mmCIF file of N, CA and C in Angstrom:
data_model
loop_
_atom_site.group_PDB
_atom_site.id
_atom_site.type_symbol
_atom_site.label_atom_id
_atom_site.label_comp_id
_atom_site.label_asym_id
_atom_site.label_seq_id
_atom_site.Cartn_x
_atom_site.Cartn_y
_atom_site.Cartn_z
ATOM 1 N N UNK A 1 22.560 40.255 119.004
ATOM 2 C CA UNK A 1 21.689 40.069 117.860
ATOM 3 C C UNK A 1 20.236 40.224 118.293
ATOM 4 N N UNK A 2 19.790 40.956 117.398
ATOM 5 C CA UNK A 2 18.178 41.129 117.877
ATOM 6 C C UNK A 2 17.294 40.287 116.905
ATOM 7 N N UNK A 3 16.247 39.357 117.820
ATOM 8 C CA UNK A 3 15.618 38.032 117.252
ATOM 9 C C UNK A 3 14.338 38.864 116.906
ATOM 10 N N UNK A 4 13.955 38.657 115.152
ATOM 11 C CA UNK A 4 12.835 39.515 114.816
ATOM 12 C C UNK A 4 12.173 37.824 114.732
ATOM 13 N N UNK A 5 12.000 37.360 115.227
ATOM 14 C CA UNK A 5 10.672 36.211 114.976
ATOM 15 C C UNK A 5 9.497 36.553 115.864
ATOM 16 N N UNK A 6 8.611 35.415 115.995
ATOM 17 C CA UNK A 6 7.087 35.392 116.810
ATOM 18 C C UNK A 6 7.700 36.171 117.732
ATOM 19 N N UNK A 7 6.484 36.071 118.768
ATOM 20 C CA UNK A 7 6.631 36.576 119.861
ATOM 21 C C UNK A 7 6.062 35.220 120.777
ATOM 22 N N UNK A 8 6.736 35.324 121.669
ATOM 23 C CA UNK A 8 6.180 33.809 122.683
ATOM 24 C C UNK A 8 5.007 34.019 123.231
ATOM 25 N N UNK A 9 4.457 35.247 123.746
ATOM 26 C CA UNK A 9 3.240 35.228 123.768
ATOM 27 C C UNK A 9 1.965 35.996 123.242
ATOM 28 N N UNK A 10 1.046 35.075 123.453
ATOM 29 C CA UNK A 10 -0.029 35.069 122.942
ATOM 30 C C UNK A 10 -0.921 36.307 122.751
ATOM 31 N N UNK A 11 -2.122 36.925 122.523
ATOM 32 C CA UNK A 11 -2.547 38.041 122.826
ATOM 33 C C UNK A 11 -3.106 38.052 124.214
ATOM 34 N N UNK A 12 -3.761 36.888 124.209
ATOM 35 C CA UNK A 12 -4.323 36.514 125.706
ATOM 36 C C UNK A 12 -3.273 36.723 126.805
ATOM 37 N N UNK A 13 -2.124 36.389 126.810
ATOM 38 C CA UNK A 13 -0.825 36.362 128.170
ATOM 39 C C UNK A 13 -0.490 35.423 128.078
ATOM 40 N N UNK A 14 -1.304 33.791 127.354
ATOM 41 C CA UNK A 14 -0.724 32.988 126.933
ATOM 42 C C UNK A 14 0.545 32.426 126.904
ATOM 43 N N UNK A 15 1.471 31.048 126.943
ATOM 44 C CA UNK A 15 2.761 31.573 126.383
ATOM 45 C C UNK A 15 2.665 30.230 124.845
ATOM 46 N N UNK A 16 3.061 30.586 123.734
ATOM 47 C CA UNK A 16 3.226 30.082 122.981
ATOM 48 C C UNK A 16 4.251 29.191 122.725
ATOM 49 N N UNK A 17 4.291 27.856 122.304
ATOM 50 C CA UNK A 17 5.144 27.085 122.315
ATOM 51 C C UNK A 17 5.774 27.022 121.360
ATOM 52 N N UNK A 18 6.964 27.325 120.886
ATOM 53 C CA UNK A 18 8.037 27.059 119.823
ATOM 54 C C UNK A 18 8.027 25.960 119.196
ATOM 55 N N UNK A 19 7.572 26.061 117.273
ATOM 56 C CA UNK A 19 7.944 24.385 117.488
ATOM 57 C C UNK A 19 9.342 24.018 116.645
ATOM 58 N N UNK A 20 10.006 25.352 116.729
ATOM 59 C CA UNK A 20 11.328 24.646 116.255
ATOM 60 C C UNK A 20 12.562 25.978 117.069
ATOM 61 N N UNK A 21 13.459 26.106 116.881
ATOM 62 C CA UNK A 21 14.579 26.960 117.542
ATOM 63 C C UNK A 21 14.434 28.173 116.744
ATOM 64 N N UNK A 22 15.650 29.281 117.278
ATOM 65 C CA UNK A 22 15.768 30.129 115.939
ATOM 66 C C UNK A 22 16.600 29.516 114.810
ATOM 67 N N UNK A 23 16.583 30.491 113.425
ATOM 68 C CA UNK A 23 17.560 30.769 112.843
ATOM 69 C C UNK A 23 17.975 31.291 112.734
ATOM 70 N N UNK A 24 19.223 31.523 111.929
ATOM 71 C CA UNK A 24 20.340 32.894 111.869
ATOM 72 C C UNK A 24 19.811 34.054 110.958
ATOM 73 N N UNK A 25 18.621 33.347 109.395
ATOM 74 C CA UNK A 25 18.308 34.360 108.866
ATOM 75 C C UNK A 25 17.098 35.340 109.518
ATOM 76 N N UNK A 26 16.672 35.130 110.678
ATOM 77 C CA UNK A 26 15.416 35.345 111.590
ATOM 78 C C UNK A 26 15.819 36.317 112.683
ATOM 79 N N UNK A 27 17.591 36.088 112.739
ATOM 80 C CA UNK A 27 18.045 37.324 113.385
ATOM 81 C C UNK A 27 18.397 38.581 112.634
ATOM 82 N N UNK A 28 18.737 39.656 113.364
ATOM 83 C CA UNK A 28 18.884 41.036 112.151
ATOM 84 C C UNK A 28 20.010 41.672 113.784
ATOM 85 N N UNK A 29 20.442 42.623 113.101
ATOM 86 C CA UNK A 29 21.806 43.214 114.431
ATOM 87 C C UNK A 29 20.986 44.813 114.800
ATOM 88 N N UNK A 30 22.142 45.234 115.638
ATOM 89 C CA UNK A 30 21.809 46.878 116.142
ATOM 90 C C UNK A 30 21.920 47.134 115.237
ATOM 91 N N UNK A 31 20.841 48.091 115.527
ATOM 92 C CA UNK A 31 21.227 49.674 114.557
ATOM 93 C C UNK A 31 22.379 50.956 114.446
ATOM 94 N N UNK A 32 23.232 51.002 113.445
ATOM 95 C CA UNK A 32 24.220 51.675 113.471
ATOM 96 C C UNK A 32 24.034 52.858 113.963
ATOM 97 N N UNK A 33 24.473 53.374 114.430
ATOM 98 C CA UNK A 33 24.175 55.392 114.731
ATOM 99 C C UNK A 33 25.437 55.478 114.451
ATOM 100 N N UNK A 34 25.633 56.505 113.195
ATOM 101 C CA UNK A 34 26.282 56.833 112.460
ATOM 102 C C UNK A 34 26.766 58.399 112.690
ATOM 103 N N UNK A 35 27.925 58.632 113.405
ATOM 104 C CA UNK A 35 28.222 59.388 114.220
ATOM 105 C C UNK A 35 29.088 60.304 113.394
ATOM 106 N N UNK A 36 29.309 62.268 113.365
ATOM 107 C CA UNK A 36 30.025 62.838 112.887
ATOM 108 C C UNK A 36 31.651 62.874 113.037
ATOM 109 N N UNK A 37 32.326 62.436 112.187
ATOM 110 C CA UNK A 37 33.657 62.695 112.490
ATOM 111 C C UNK A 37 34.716 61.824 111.532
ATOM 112 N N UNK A 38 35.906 61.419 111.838
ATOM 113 C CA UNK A 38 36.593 60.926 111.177
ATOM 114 C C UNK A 38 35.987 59.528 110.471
ATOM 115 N N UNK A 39 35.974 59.273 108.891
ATOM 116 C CA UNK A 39 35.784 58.733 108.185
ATOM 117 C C UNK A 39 35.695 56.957 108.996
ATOM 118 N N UNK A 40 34.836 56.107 109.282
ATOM 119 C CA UNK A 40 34.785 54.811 109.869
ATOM 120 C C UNK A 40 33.864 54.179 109.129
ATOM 121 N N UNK A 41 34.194 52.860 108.160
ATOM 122 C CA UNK A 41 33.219 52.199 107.575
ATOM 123 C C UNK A 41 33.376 51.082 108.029
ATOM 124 N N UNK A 42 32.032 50.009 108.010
ATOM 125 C CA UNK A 42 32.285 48.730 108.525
ATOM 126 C C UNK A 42 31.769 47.877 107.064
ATOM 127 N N UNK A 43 31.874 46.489 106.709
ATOM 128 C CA UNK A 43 31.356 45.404 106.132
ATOM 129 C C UNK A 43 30.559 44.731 106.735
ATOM 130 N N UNK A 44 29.427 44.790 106.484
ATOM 131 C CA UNK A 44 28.452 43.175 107.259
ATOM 132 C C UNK A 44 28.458 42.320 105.914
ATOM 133 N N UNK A 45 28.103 41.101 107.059
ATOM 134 C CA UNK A 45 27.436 40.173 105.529
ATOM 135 C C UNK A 45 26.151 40.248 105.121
ATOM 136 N N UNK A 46 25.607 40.280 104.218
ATOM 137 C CA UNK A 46 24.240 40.414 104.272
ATOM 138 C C UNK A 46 23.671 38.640 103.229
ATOM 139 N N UNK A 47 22.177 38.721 102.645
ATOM 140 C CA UNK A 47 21.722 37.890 102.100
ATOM 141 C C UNK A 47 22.106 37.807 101.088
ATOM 142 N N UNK A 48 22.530 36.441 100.541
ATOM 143 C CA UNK A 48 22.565 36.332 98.948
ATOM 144 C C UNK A 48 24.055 36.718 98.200
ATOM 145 N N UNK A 49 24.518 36.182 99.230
ATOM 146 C CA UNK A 49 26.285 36.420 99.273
ATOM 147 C C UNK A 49 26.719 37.296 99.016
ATOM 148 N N UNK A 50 26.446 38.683 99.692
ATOM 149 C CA UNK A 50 26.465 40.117 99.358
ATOM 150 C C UNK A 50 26.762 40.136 100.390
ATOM 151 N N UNK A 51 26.997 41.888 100.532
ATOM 152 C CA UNK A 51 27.750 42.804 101.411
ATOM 153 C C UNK A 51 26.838 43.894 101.523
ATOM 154 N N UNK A 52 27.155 44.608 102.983
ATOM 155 C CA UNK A 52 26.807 46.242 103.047
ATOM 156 C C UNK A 52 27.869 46.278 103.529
ATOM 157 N N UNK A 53 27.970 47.943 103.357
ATOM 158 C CA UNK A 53 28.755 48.777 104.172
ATOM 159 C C UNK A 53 28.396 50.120 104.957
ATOM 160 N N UNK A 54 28.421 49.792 106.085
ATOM 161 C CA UNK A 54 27.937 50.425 107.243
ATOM 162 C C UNK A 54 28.791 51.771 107.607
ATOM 163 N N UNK A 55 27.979 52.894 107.991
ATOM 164 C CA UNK A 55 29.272 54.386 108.142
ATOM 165 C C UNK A 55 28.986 54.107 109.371
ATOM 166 N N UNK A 56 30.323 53.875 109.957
ATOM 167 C CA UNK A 56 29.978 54.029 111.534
ATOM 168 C C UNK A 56 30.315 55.210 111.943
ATOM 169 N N UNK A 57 31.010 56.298 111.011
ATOM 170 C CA UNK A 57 31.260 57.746 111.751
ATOM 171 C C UNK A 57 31.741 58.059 110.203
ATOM 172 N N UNK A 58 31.012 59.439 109.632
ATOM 173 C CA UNK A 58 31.521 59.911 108.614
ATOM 174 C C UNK A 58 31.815 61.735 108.721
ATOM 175 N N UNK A 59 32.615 62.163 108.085
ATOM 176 C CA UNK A 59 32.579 64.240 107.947
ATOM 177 C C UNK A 59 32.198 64.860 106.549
ATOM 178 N N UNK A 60 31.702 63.097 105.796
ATOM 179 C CA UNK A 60 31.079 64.285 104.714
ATOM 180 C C UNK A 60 30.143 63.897 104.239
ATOM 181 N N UNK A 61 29.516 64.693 103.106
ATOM 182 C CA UNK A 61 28.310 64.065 102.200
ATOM 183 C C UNK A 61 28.598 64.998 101.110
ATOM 184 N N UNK A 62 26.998 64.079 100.256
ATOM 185 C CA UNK A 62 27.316 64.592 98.927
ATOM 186 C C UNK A 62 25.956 65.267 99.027
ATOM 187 N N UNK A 63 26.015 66.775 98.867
ATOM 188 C CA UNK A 63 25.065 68.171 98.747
ATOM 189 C C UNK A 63 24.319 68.002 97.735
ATOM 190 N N UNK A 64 22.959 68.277 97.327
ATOM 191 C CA UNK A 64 22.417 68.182 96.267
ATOM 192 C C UNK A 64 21.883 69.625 96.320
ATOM 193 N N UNK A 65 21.740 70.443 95.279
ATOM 194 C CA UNK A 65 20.775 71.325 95.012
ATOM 195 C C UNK A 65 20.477 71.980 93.997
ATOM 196 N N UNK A 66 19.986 73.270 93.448
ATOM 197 C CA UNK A 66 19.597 73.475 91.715
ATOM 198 C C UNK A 66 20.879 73.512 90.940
ATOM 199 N N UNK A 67 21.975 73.330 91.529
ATOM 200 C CA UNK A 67 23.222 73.925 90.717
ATOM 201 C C UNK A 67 24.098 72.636 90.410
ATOM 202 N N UNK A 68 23.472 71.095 90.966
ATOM 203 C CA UNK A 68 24.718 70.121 91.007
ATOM 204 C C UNK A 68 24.275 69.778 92.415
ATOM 205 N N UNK A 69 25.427 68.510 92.828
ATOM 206 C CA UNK A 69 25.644 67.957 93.711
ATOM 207 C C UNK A 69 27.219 68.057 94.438
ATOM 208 N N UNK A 70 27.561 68.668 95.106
ATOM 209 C CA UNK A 70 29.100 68.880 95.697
ATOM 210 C C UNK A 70 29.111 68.144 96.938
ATOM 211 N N UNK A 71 31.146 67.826 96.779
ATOM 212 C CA UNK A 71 30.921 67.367 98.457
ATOM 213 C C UNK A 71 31.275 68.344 99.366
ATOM 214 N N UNK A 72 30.401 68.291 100.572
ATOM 215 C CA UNK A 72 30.587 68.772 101.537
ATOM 216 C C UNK A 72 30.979 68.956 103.012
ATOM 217 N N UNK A 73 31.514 69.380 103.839
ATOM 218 C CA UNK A 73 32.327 68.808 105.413
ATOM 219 C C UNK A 73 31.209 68.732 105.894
ATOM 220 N N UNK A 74 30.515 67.856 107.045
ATOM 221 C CA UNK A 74 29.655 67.573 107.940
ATOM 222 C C UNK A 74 30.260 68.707 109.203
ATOM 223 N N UNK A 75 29.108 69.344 109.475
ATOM 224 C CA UNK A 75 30.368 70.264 110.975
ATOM 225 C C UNK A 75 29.008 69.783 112.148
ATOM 226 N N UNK A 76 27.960 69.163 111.495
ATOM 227 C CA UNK A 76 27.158 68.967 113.322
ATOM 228 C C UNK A 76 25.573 68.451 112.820
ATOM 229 N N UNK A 77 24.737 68.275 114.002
ATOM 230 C CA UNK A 77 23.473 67.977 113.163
ATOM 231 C C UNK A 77 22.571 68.512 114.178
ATOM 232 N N UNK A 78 22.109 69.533 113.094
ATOM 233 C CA UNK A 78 21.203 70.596 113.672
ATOM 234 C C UNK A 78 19.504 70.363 114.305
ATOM 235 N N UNK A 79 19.460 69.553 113.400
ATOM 236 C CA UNK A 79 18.020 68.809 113.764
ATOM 237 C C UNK A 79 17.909 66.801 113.537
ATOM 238 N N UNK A 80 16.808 66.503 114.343
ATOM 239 C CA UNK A 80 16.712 65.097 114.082
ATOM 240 C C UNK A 80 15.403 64.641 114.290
ATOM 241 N N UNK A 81 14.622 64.212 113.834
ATOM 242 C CA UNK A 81 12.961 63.952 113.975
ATOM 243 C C UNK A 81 12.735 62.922 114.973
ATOM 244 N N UNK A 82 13.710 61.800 114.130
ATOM 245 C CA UNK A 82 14.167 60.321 115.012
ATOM 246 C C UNK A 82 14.451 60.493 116.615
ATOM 247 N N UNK A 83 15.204 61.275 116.937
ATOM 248 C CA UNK A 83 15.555 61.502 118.581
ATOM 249 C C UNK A 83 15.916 62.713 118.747
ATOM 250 N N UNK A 84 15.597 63.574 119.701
ATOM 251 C CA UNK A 84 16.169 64.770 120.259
ATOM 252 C C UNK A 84 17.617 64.458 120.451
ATOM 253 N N UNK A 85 17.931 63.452 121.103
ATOM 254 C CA UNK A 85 19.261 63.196 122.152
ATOM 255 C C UNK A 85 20.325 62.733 120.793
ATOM 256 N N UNK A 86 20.144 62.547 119.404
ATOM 257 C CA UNK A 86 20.462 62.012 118.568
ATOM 258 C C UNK A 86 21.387 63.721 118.193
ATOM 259 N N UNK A 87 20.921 64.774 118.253
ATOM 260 C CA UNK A 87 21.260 66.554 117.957
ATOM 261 C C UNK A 87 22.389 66.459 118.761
ATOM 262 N N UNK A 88 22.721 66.462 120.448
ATOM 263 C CA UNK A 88 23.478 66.294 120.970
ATOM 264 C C UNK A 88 24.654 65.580 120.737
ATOM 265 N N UNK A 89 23.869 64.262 120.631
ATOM 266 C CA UNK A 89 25.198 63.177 120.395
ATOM 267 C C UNK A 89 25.598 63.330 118.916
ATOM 268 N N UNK A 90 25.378 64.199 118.302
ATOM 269 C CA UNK A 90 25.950 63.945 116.744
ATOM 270 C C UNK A 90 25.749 62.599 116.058
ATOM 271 N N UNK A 91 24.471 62.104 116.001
ATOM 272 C CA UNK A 91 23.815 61.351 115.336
ATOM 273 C C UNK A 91 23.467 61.676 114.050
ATOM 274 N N UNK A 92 24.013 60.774 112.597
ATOM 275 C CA UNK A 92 23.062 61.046 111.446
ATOM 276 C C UNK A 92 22.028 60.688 111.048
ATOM 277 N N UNK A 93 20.752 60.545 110.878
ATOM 278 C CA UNK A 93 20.118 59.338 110.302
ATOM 279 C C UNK A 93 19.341 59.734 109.375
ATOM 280 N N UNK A 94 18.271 59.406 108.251
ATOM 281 C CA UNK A 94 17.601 59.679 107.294
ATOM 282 C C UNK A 94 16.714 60.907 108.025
ATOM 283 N N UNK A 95 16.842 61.695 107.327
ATOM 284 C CA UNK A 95 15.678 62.521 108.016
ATOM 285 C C UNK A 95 16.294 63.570 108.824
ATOM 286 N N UNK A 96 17.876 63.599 108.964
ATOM 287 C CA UNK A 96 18.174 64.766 109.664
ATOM 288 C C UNK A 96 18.392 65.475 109.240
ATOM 289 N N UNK A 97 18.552 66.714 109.831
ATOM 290 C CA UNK A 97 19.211 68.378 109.156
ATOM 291 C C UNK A 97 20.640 68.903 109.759
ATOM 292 N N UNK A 98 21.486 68.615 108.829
ATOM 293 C CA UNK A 98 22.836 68.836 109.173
ATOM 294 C C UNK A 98 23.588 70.098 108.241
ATOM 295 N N UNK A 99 24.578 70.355 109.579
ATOM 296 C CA UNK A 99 25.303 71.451 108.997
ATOM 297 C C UNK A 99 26.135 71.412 108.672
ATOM 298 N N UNK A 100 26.180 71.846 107.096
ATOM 299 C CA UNK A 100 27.692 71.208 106.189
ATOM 300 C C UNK A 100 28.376 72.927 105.652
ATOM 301 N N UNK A 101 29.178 72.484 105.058
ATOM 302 C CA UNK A 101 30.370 73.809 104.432
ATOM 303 C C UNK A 101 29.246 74.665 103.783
ATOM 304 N N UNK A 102 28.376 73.711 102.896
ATOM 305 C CA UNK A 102 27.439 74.503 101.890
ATOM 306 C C UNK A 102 26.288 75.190 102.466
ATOM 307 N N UNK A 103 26.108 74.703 103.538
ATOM 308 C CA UNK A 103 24.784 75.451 104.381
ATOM 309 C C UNK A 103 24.024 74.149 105.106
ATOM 310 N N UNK A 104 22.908 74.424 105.179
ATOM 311 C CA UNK A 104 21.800 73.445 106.245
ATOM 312 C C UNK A 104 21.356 72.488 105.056
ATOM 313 N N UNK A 105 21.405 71.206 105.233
ATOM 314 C CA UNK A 105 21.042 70.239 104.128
ATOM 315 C C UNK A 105 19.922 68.804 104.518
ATOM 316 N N UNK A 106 19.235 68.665 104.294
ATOM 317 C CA UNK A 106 18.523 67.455 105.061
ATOM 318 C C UNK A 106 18.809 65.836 104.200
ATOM 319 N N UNK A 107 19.378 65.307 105.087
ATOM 320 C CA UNK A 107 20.016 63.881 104.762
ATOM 321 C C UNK A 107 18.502 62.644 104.203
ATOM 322 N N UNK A 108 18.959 62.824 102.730
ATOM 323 C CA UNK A 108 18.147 61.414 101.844
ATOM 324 C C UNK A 108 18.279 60.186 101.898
ATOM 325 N N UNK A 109 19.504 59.987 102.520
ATOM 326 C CA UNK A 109 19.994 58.073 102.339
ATOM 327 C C UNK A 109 20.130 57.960 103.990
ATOM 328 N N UNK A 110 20.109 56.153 104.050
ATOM 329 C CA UNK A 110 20.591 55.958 105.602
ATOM 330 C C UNK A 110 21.964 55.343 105.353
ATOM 331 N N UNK A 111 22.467 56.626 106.197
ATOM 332 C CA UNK A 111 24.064 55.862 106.349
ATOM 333 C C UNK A 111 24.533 54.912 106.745
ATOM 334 N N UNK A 112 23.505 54.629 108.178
ATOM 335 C CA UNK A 112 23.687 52.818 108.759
ATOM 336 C C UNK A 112 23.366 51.313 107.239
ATOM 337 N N UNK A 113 22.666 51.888 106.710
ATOM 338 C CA UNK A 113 22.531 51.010 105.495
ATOM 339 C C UNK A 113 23.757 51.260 104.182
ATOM 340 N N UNK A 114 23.642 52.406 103.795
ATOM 341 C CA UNK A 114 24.376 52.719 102.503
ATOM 342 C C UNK A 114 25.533 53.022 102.976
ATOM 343 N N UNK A 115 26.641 53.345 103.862
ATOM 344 C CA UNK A 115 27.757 53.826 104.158
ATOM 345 C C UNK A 115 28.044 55.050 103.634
ATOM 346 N N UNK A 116 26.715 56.228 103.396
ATOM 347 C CA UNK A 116 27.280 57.419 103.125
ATOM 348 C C UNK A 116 26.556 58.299 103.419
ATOM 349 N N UNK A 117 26.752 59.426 103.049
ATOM 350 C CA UNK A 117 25.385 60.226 103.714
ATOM 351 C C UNK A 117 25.300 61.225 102.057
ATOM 352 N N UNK A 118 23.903 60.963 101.785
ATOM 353 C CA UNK A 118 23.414 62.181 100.938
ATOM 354 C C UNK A 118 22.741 63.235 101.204
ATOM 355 N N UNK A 119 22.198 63.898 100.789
ATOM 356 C CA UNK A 119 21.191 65.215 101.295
ATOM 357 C C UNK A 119 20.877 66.041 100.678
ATOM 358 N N UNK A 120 19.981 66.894 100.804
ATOM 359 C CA UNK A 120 19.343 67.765 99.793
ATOM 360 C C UNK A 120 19.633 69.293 100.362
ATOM 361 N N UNK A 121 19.989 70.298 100.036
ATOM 362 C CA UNK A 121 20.545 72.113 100.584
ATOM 363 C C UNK A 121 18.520 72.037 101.062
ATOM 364 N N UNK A 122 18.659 72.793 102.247
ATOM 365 C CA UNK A 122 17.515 73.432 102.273
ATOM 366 C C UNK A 122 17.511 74.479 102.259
ATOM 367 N N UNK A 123 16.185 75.519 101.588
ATOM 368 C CA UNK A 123 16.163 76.740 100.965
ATOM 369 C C UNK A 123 16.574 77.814 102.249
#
C-alpha cells in the first residue's frame, strides 16, 4: 500500500513529528498496468461502499470514429507518452496509441480505473 499522507520531513531536513498514526483512507494501492491479452478484471473496494473494476489484462476496446463506435481486437501498443518501456511490455494507459483490427486508435479512458479501454481511430 502506498501511504499518500505528510511527509515526515520538513523543508529544512527537519524531521516532523506525527501526531497521530496512519489511516486506511490515507492509503491508496499500485497502479494497475493494464496489460494486452486475455480478458483479466479485478474488484477493489473503493469509498462510499462502492466498487471499481480494474482491467488487469484486456484484447479489446471500444473504437470511436465519424462512422460509430465498434469493438475492436487490441493486437499491441504502438506508442506510449507515459513510458517508453510501457511499448515493449504491452502496457495500456490513457494516452496510448494502440493497434487494433480497425487501425491505430489513441486510448480515452484509464483502464486501471474503468476496467476497459476506449479510444478514438486516428486519422
Amino acid at each position: 500500500m502506498k501511504d499518500h499522507g505528510r511527509s515526515v520531513r520538513k523543508r529544512t531536513g527537519g524531521r516532523r513529528r506525527p501526531i497521530r498514526g496512519k489511516r486506511k483512507h490515507e492509503l491508496g494501492g499500485e497502479a494497475t498496468e493494464t496489460e494486452v491479452g486475455d480478458e483479466a478484471l479485478k474488484t477493489v473496494d473503493a469509498r462510499g461502499n462502492t466498487g471499481k473494476v480494474r482491467a488487469i489484462a484486456t484484447d479489446r476496446a471500444s473504437v470511436a470514429s465519424d462512422d460509430g463506435t465498434t469493438h475492436a481486437t487490441i493486437e499491441g501498443v504502438a506508442e506510449n507518452p507515459a513510458n517508453p518501456n510501457y511499448v515493449r511490455r504491452n502496457i495500456v494507459t490513457k494516452g496510448a496509441l494502440i493497434e487494433t483490427s480497425e487501425g491505430l486508435a489513441r486510448v480515452t479512458s484509464r483502464p486501471g480505473q474503468d476496467g476497459q479501454v476506449n479510444a478514438v481511430l486516428e486519422e
